[in-house]
Short mmCIF file of C-alpha atoms in Angstrom, two decimals:
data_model
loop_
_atom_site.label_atom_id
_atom_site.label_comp_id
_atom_site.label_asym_id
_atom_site.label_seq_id
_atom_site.Cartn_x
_atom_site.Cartn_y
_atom_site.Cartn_z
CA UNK A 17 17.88 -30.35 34.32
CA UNK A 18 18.58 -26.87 35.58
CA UNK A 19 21.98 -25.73 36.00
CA UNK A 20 21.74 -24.72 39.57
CA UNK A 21 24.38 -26.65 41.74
CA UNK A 22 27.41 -24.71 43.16
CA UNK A 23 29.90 -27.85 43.09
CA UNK A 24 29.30 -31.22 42.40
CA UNK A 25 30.83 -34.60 43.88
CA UNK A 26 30.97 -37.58 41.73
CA UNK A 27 32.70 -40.73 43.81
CA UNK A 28 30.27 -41.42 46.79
CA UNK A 29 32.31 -43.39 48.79
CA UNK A 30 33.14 -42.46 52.65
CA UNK A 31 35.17 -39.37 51.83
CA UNK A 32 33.28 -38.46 48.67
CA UNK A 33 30.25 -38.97 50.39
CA UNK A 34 31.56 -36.90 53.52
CA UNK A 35 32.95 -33.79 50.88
CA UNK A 36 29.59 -33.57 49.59
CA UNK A 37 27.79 -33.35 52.95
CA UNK A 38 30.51 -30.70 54.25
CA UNK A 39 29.36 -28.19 50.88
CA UNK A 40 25.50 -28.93 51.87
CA UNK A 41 25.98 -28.03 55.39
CA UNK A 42 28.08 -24.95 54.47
CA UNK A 43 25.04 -23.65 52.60
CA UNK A 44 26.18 -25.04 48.31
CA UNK A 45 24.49 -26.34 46.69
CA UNK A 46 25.60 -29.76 46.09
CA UNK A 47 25.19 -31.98 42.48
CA UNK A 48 26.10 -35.57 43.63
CA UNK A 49 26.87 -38.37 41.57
CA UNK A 50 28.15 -42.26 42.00
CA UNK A 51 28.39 -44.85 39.24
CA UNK A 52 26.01 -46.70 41.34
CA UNK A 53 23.16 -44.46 41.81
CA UNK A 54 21.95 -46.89 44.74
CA UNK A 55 24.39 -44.50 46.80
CA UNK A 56 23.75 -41.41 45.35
CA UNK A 57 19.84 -42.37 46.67
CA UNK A 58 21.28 -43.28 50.19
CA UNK A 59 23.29 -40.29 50.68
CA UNK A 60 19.84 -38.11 49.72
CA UNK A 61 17.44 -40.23 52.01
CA UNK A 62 20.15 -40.39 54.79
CA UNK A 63 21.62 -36.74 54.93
CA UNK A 64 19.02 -34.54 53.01
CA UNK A 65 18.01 -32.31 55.88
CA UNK A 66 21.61 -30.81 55.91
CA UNK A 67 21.45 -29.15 52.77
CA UNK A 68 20.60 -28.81 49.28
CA UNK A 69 21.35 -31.87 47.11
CA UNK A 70 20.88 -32.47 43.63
CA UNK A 71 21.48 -35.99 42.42
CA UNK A 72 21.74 -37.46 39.09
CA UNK A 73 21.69 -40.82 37.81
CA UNK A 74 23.85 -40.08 34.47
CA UNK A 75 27.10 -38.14 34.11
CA UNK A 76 25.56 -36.30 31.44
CA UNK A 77 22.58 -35.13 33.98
CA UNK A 78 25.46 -34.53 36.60
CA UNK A 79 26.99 -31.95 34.77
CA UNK A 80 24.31 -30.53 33.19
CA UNK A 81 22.87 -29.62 36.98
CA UNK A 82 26.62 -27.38 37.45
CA UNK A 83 26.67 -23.63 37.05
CA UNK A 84 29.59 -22.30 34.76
CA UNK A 85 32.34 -22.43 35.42
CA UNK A 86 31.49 -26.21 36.51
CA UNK A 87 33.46 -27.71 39.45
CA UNK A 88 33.43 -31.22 39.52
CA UNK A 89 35.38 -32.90 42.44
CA UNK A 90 36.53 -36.27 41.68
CA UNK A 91 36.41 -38.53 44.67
CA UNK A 92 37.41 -42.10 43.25
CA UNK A 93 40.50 -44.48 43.98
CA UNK A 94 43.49 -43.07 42.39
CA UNK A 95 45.55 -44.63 39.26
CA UNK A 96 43.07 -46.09 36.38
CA UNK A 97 39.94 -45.46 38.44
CA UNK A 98 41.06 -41.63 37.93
CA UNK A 99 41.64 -41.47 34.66
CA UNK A 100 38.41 -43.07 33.30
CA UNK A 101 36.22 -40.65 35.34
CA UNK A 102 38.17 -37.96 33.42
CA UNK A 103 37.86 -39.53 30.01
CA UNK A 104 34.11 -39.74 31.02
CA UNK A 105 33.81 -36.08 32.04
CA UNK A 106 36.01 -33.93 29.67
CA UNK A 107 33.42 -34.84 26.50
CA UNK A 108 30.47 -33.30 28.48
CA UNK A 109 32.73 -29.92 29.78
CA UNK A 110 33.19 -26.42 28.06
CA UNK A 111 36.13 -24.23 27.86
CA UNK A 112 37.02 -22.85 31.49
CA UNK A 113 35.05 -25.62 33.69
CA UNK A 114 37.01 -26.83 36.90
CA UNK A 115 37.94 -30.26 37.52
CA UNK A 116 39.29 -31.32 41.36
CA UNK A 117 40.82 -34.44 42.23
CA UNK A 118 40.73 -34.59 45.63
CA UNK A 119 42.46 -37.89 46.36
CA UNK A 120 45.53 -39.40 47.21
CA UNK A 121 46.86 -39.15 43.26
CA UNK A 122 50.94 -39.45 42.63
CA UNK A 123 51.84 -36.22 41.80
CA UNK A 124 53.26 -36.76 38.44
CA UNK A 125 49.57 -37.87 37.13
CA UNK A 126 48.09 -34.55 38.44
CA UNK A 127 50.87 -32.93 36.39
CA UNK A 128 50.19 -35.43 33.42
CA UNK A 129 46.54 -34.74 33.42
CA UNK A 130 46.64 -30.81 33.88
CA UNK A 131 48.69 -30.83 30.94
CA UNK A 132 46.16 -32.96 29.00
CA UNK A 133 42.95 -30.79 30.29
CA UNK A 134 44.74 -27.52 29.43
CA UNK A 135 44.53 -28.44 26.01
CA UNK A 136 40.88 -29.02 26.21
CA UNK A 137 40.47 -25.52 27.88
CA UNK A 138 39.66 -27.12 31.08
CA UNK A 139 41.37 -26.48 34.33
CA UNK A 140 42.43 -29.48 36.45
CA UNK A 141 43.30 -28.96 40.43
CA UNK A 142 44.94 -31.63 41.93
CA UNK A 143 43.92 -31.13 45.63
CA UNK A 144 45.19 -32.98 48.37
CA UNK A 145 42.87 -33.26 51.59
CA UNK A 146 43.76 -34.63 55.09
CA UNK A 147 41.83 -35.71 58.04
CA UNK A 148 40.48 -38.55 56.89
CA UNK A 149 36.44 -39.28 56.78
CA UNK A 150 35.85 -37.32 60.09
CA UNK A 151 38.13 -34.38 58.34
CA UNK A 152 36.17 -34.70 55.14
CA UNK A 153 32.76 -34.19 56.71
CA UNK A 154 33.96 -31.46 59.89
CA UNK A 155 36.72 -29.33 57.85
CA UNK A 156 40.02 -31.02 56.78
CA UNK A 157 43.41 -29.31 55.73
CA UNK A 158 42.77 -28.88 51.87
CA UNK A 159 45.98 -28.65 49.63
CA UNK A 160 44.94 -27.02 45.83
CA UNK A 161 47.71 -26.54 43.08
CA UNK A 162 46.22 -25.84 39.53
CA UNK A 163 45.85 -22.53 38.06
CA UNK A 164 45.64 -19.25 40.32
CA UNK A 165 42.54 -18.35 37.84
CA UNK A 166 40.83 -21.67 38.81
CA UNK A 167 41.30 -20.81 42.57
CA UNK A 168 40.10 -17.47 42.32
CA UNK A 169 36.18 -19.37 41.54
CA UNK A 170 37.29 -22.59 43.38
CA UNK A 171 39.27 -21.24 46.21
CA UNK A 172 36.08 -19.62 48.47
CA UNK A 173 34.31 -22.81 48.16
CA UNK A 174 37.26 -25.04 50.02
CA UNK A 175 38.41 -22.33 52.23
CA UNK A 176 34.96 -21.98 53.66
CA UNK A 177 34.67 -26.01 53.99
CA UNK A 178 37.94 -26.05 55.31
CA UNK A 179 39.28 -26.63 59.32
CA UNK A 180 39.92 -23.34 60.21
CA UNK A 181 42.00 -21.90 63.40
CA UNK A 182 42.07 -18.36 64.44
CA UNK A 183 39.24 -17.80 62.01
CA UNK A 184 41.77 -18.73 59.19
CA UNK A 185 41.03 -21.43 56.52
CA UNK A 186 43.46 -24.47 56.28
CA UNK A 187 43.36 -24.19 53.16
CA UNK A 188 45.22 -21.62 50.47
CA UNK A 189 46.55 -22.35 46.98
CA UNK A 190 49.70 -24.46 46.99
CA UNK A 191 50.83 -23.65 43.48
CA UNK A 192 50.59 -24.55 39.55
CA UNK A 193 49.94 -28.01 38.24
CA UNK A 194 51.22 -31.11 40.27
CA UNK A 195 52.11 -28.60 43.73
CA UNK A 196 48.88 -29.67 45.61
CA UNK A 197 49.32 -33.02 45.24
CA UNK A 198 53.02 -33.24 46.00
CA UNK A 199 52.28 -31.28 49.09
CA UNK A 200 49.76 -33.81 50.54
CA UNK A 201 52.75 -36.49 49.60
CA UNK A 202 55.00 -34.75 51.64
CA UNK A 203 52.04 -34.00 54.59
CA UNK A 204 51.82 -37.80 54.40
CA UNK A 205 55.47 -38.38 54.87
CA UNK A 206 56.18 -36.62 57.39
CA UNK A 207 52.75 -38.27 59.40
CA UNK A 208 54.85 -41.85 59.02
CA UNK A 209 57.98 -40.18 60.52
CA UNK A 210 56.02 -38.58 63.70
CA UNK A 211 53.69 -42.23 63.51
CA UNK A 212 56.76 -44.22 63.54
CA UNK A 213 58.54 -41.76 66.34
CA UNK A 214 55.65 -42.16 68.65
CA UNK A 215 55.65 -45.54 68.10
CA UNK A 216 59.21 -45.89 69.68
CA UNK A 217 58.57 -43.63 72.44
CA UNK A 218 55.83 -45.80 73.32
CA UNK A 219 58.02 -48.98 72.77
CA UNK A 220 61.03 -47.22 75.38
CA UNK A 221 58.48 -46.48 77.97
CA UNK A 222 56.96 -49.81 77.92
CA UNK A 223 60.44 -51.60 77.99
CA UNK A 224 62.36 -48.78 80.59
CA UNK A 225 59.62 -48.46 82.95
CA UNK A 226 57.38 -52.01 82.61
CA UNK A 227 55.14 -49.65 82.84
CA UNK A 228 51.31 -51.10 81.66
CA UNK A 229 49.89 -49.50 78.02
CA UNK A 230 47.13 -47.39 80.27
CA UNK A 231 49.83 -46.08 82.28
CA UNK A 232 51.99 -45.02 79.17
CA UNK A 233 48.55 -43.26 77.85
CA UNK A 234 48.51 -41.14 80.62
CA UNK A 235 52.00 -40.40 80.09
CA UNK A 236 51.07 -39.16 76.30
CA UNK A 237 47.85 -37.27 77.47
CA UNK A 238 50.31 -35.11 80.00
CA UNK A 239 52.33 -34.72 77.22
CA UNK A 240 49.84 -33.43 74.72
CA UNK A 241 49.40 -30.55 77.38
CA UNK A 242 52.60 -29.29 76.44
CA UNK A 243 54.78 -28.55 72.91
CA UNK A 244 54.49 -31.99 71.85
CA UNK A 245 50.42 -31.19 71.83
CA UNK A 246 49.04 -32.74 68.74
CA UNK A 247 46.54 -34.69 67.03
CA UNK A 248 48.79 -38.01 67.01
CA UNK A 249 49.75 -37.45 70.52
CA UNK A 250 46.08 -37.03 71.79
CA UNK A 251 44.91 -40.43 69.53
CA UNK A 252 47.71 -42.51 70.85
CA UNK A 253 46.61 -41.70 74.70
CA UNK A 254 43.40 -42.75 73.63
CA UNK A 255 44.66 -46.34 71.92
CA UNK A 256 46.74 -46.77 74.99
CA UNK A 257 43.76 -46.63 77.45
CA UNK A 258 41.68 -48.75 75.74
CA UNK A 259 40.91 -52.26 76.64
CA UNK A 260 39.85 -54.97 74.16
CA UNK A 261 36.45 -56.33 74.90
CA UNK A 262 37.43 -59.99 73.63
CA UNK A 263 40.13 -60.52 75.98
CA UNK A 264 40.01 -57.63 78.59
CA UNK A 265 43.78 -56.82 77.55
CA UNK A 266 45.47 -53.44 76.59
CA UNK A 267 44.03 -53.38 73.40
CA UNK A 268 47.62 -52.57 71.76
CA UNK A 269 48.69 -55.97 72.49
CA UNK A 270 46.15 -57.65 70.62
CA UNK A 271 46.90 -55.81 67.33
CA UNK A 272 49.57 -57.85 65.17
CA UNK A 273 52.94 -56.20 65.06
CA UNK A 274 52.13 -55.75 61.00
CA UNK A 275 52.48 -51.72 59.79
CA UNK A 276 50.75 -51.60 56.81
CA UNK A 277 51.05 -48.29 53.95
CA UNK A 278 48.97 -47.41 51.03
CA UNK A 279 51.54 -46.16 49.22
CA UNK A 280 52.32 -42.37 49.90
CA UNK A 281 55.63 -42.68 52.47
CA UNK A 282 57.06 -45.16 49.78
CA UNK A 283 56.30 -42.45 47.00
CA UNK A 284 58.01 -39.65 49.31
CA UNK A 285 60.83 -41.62 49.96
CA UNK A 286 61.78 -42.13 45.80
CA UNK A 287 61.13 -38.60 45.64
CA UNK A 288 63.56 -37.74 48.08
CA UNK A 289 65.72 -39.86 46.54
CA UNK A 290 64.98 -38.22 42.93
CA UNK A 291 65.91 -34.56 44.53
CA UNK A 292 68.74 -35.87 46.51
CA UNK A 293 67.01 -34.28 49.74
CA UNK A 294 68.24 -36.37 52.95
CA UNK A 295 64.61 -37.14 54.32
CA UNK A 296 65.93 -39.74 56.51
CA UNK A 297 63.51 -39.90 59.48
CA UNK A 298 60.80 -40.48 56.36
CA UNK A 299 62.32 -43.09 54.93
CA UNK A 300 63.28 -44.90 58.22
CA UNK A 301 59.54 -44.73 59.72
CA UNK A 302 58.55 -46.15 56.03
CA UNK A 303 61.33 -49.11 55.96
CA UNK A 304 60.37 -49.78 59.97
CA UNK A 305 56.57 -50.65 58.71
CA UNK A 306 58.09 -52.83 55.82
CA UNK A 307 60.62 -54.79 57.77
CA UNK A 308 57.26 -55.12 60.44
CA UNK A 309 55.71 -56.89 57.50
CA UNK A 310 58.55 -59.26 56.34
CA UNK A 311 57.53 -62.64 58.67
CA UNK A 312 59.88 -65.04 57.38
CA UNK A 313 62.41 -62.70 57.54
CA UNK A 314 61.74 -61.55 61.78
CA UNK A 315 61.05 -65.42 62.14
CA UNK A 316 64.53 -66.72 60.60
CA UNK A 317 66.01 -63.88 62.83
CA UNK A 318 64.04 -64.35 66.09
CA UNK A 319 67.09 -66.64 68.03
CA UNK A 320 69.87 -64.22 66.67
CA UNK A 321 72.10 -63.07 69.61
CA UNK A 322 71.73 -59.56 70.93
CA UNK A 323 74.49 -59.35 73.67
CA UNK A 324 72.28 -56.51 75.15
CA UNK A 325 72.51 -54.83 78.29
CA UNK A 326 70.08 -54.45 80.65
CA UNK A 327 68.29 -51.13 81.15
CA UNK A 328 68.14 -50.13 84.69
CA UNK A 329 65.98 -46.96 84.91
CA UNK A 330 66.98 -45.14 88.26
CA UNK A 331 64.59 -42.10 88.08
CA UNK A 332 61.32 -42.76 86.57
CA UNK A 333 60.80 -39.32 85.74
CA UNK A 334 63.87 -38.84 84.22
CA UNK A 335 63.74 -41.12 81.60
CA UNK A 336 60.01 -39.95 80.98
CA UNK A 337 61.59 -36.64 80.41
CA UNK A 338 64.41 -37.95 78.03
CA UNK A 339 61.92 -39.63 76.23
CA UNK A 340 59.69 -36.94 75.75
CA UNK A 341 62.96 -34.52 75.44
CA UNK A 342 63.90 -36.93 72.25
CA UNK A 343 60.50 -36.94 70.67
CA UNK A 344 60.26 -33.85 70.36
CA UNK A 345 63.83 -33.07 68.63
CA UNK A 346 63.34 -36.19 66.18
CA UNK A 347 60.02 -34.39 65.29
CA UNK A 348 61.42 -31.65 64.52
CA UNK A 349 64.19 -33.27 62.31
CA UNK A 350 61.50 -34.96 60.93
CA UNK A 351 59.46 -31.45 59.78
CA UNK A 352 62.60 -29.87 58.96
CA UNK A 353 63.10 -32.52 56.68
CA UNK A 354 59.86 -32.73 54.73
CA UNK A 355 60.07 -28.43 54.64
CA UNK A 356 63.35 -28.98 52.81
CA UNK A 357 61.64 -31.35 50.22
CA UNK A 358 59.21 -28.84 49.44
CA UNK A 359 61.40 -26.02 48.80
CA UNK A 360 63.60 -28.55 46.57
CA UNK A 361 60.42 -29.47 44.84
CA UNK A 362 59.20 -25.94 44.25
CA UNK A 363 62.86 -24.79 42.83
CA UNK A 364 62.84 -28.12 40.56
CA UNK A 365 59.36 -27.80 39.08
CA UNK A 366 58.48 -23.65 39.26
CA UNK A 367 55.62 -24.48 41.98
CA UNK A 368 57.11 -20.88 44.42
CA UNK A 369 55.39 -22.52 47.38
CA UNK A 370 54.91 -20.52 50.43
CA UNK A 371 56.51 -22.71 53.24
CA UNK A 372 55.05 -20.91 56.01
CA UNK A 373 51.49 -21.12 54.48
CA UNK A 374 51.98 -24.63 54.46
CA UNK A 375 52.63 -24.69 58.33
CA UNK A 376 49.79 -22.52 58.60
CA UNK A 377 47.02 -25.13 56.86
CA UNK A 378 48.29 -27.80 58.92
CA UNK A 379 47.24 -26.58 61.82
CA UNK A 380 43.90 -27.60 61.61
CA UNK A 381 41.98 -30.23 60.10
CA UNK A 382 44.74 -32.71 59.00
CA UNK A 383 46.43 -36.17 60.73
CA UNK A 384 49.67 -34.15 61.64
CA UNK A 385 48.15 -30.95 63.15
CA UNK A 386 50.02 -29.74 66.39
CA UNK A 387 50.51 -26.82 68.25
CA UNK A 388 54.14 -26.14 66.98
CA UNK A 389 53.24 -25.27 63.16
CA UNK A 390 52.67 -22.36 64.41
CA UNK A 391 55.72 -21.87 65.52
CA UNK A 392 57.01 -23.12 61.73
CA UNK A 393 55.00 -20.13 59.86
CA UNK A 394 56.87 -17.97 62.18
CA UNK A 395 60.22 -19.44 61.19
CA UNK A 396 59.26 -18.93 57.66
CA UNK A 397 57.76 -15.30 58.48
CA UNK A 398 61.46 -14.51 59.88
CA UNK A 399 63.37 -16.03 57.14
CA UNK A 400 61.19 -16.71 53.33
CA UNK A 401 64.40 -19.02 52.33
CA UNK A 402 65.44 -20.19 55.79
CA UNK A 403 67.59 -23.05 54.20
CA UNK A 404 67.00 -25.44 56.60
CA UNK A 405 64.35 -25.53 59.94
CA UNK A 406 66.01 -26.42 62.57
CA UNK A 407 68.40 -23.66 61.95
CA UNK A 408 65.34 -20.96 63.27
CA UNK A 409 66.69 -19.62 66.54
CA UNK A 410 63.50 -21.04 68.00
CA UNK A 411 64.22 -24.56 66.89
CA UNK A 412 67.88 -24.43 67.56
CA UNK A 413 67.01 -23.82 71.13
CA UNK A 414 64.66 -25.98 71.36
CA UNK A 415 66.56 -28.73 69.91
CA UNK A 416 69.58 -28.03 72.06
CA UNK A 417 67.39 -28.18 75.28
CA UNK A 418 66.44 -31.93 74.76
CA UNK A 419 70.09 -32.69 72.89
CA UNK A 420 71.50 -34.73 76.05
CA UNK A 421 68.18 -36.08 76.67
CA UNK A 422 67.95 -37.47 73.23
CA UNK A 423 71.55 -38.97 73.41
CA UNK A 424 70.73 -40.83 76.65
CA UNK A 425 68.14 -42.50 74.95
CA UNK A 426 69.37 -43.32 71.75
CA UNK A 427 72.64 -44.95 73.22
CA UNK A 428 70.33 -46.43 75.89
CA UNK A 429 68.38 -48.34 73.10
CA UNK A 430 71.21 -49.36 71.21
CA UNK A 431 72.45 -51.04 74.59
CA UNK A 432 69.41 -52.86 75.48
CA UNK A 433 68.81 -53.97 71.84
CA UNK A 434 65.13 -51.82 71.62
CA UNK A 435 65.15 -50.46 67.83
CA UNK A 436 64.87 -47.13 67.72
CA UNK A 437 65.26 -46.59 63.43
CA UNK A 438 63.69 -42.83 63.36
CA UNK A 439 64.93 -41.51 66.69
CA UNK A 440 68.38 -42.68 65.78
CA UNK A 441 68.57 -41.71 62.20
CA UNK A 442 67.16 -38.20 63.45
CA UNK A 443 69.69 -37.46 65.61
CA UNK A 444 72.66 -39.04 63.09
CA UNK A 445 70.68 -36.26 60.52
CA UNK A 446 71.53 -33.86 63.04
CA UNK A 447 74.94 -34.43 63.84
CA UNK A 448 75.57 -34.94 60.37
CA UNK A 449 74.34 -31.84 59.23
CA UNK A 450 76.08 -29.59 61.50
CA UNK A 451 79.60 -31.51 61.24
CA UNK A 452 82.20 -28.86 60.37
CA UNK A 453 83.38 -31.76 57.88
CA UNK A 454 82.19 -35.19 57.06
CA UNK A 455 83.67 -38.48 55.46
CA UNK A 456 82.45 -37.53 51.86
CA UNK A 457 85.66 -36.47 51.42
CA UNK A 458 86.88 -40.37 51.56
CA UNK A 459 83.90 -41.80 49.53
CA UNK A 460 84.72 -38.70 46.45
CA UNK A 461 88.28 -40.13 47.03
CA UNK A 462 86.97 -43.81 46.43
CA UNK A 463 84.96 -42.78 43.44
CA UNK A 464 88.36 -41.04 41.72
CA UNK A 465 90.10 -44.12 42.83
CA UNK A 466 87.64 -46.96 41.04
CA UNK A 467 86.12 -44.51 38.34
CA UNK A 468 87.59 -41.38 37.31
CA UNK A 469 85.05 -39.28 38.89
CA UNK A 470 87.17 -36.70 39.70
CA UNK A 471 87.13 -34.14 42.76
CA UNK A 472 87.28 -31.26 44.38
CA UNK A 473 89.61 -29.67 46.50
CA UNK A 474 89.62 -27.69 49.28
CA UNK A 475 92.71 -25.17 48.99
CA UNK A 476 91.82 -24.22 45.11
CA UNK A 477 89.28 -23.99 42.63
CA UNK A 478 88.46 -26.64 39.51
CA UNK A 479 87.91 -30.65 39.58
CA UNK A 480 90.96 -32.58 39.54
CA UNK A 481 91.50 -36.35 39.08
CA UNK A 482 94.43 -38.69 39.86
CA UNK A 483 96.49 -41.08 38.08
CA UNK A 484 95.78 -43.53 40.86
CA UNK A 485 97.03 -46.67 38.78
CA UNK A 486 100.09 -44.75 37.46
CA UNK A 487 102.42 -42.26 38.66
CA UNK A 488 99.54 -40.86 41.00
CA UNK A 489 100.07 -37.53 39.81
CA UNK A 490 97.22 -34.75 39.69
CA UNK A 491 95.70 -33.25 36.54
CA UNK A 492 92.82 -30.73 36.28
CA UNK A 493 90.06 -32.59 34.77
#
């Protein structure tokens, strides 16, 4: 077989098959491969006419249809499924060949398996890619780490598949190794948080006004004409309006109260943990879709008290605006937080990732793509190691606009017993964060007290511990 195919896909399920048809209709040449060549045949007979296709019915054929350097994008479930596609592949490459694994991998196996494919010569980019199947085939946000050599071959290809706004690609290279993949992680957490905040907005609005789910869409749909415009914003108008054919009720309220995850907000969460980086809007929007899931648990608990008080809402319009008002700052929080687990992640493993590029890929192509990444690369533009988001003059203002707003609602739920786990951990981030001085001081105390863990003071320099179950006198530790 001739060696004439730009890129080849191997993994021809939805978003495989979608990749591959997004380099045919960008003018590549296209080597496709499944392990059941039934849907290599399909995609050829179904899509042909948009481009140039080569299949293959063997691996070995597969790659021996690639130009040199061969780039091979990997498109099959992550974990096991993974690894035995690269087993399969690394026999039949040379020294300087490209694999991509462009699914939702864990970050340390993309740093695990560059390691193991440098040794062979090869160059391994773990690639993260949002927008799902419709991304995948129209331009998604596309996330590369590996080698800067691999992306100098590589890089055209995705940038020229990718979403692009302004005439820019969403896509750039993230950094070395694991950095693509941890990126898309952190993309993914931060789509829970705004998911989860959306979610609540949607459940105060239904609760304050009584207001129907088609007349809460409209609400969102005004709202994505303004600085909460977004992707998630414009999709949940959408769900709001529609009606189930079944029953001819909001459609909403036929879907079971069950959140379900694959995996990724769970994996950003430990990671947070790992760095010690406070991503607390993350990991309440991930605990608020297990607890949704835990039935005997909401069942034992459904006659519990709540001594709640009523919510009388006196100005419609008001509390639309304090609503929207608190969105938008727990979004924010919720950004600022997943930007500070990337820069924690880039000083702990050597990635140097560009925040503001980041912003900049998002805006297009991906589940969390909004107007105000744009105004992120421009905090990052003003300030490369801007220690912490919300901090930009921009966002500080902004922030402070909606600050009474978001207290009015936040106490307002906690009186009327309507959970509100991300808006309220958002704003407790907030006021935590800018506290001249917080109650550490007593936990570091407690720690001396039960362990000898010592402490620091404020009025001198050194760690110090006390004799707390004897004279109580200080020593310098």
């Amino acid at each position: 077989m001739s060696a004439r195919a730009q890129i080849g896909v191997t993994g021809l399920a939805v978003m495989g098959r979608n990749l591959a048809r997004n380099f045919a209709r960008n003018g590549f040449t296209v080597a496709v491969h499944n392990r059941s060549y039934a849907r290599t045949e399909s995609l050829v007979a179904e899509h042909g006419d948009e481009g140039d296709f080569v299949p293959s019915e063997s691996l070995e054929d597969f790659v021996a249809s690639l130009e040199r350097p061969r780039k091979v994008v990997v498109m099959v479930k992550a974990g096991a499924p993974t690894d035995a596609v690269i087993d399969e592949l690394v026999p039949l490459l040379e020294e300087g060949d490209i694999v991509v694994d462009a699914g939702n991998a864990h970050f340390p196996d993309t740093i695990r398996r560059e390691k193991a494919l440098a040794a062979h010569g090869l160059h391994f980019v773990g690639t993260g890619v949002s927008g799902g199947e419709e991304g995948a085939l129209n331009g998604p946000s596309i996330m590369p780490g590996g080698t800067a050599e691999s992306y100098e071959s590589l890089g055209p290809i995705l940038e020229k598949i990718s979403a692009h706004v302004d005439g820019v690609p969403c896509c750039t290279h993230v950094g070395p190794d694991g950095a693509g993949h941890f990126v898309k992680m952190v993309h993914n957490g931060i789509e829970y948080a705004d998911m989860q905040l959306i979610a609540e907005a949607y459940d105060l609005l239904r609760q304050g006004l009584g207001a129907s789910a088609a007349e809460i869409g409209d609400i969102f749909a005004e709202w994505n004409r303004g600085d909460l415009a977004s992707f998630l914003v414009e999709i949940t108008a959408e769900v709001l309006r529609h009606q189930d054919a079944a029953t001819g009720q909001a459609f909403v309220d036929v879907v079971l109260d069950q959140a379900e995850q694959k995996g990724t907000g769970r994996w950003t969460v430990q990671n947070g943990l790992d760095l010690g980086v406070p991503i607390t809007g993350i990991a309440e929007a991930t605990f608020a879709r297990s607890l949704s899931g835990s039935v005997p648990q909401r069942e034992a608990a459904a006659n519990l008290p709540g001594h709640t008080a009523g919510w009388e809402v006196k100005d419609r319009d008001a509390f639309v605006e304090d609503v929207r008002q608190a969105l938008y700052a727990s979004k924010v929080v919720a950004y600022s937080q997943g930007f500070d687990q990337i820069a924690a992640a880039s000083a702990e493993y050597g990635w140097n990732i560009d925040r503001g590029a980041m912003a900049r890929i998002w805006r297009g192509g991906c589940i969390i793509r909004a107007g105000f990444l744009n105004r992120i690369t421009e905090a990052y533009e003003r300030a490369e190691d801007l220690p912490l988001l919300i901090a930009d003059e921009y966002f500080a203002d902004a922030v402070s606009a909606g600050l009474a707003s978001w207290r009015r609602v936040v106490a307002g739920a906690a009186q009327a017993g309507i959970p509100t786990p991300a808006f309220s951990s958002s704003l407790a981030y907030y006021d935590a964060v800018r506290a001249p001085r917080l109650p550490a001081a007593l936990v570091q105390a407690q720690r001396d007290f039960f362990g000898a863990h010592t402490y620091r003071r404020t009025d001198r320099d050194g760690t110090f511990h006390t004799d707390w179950s004897g004279d109580r006198t200080e020593a310098e530790a």
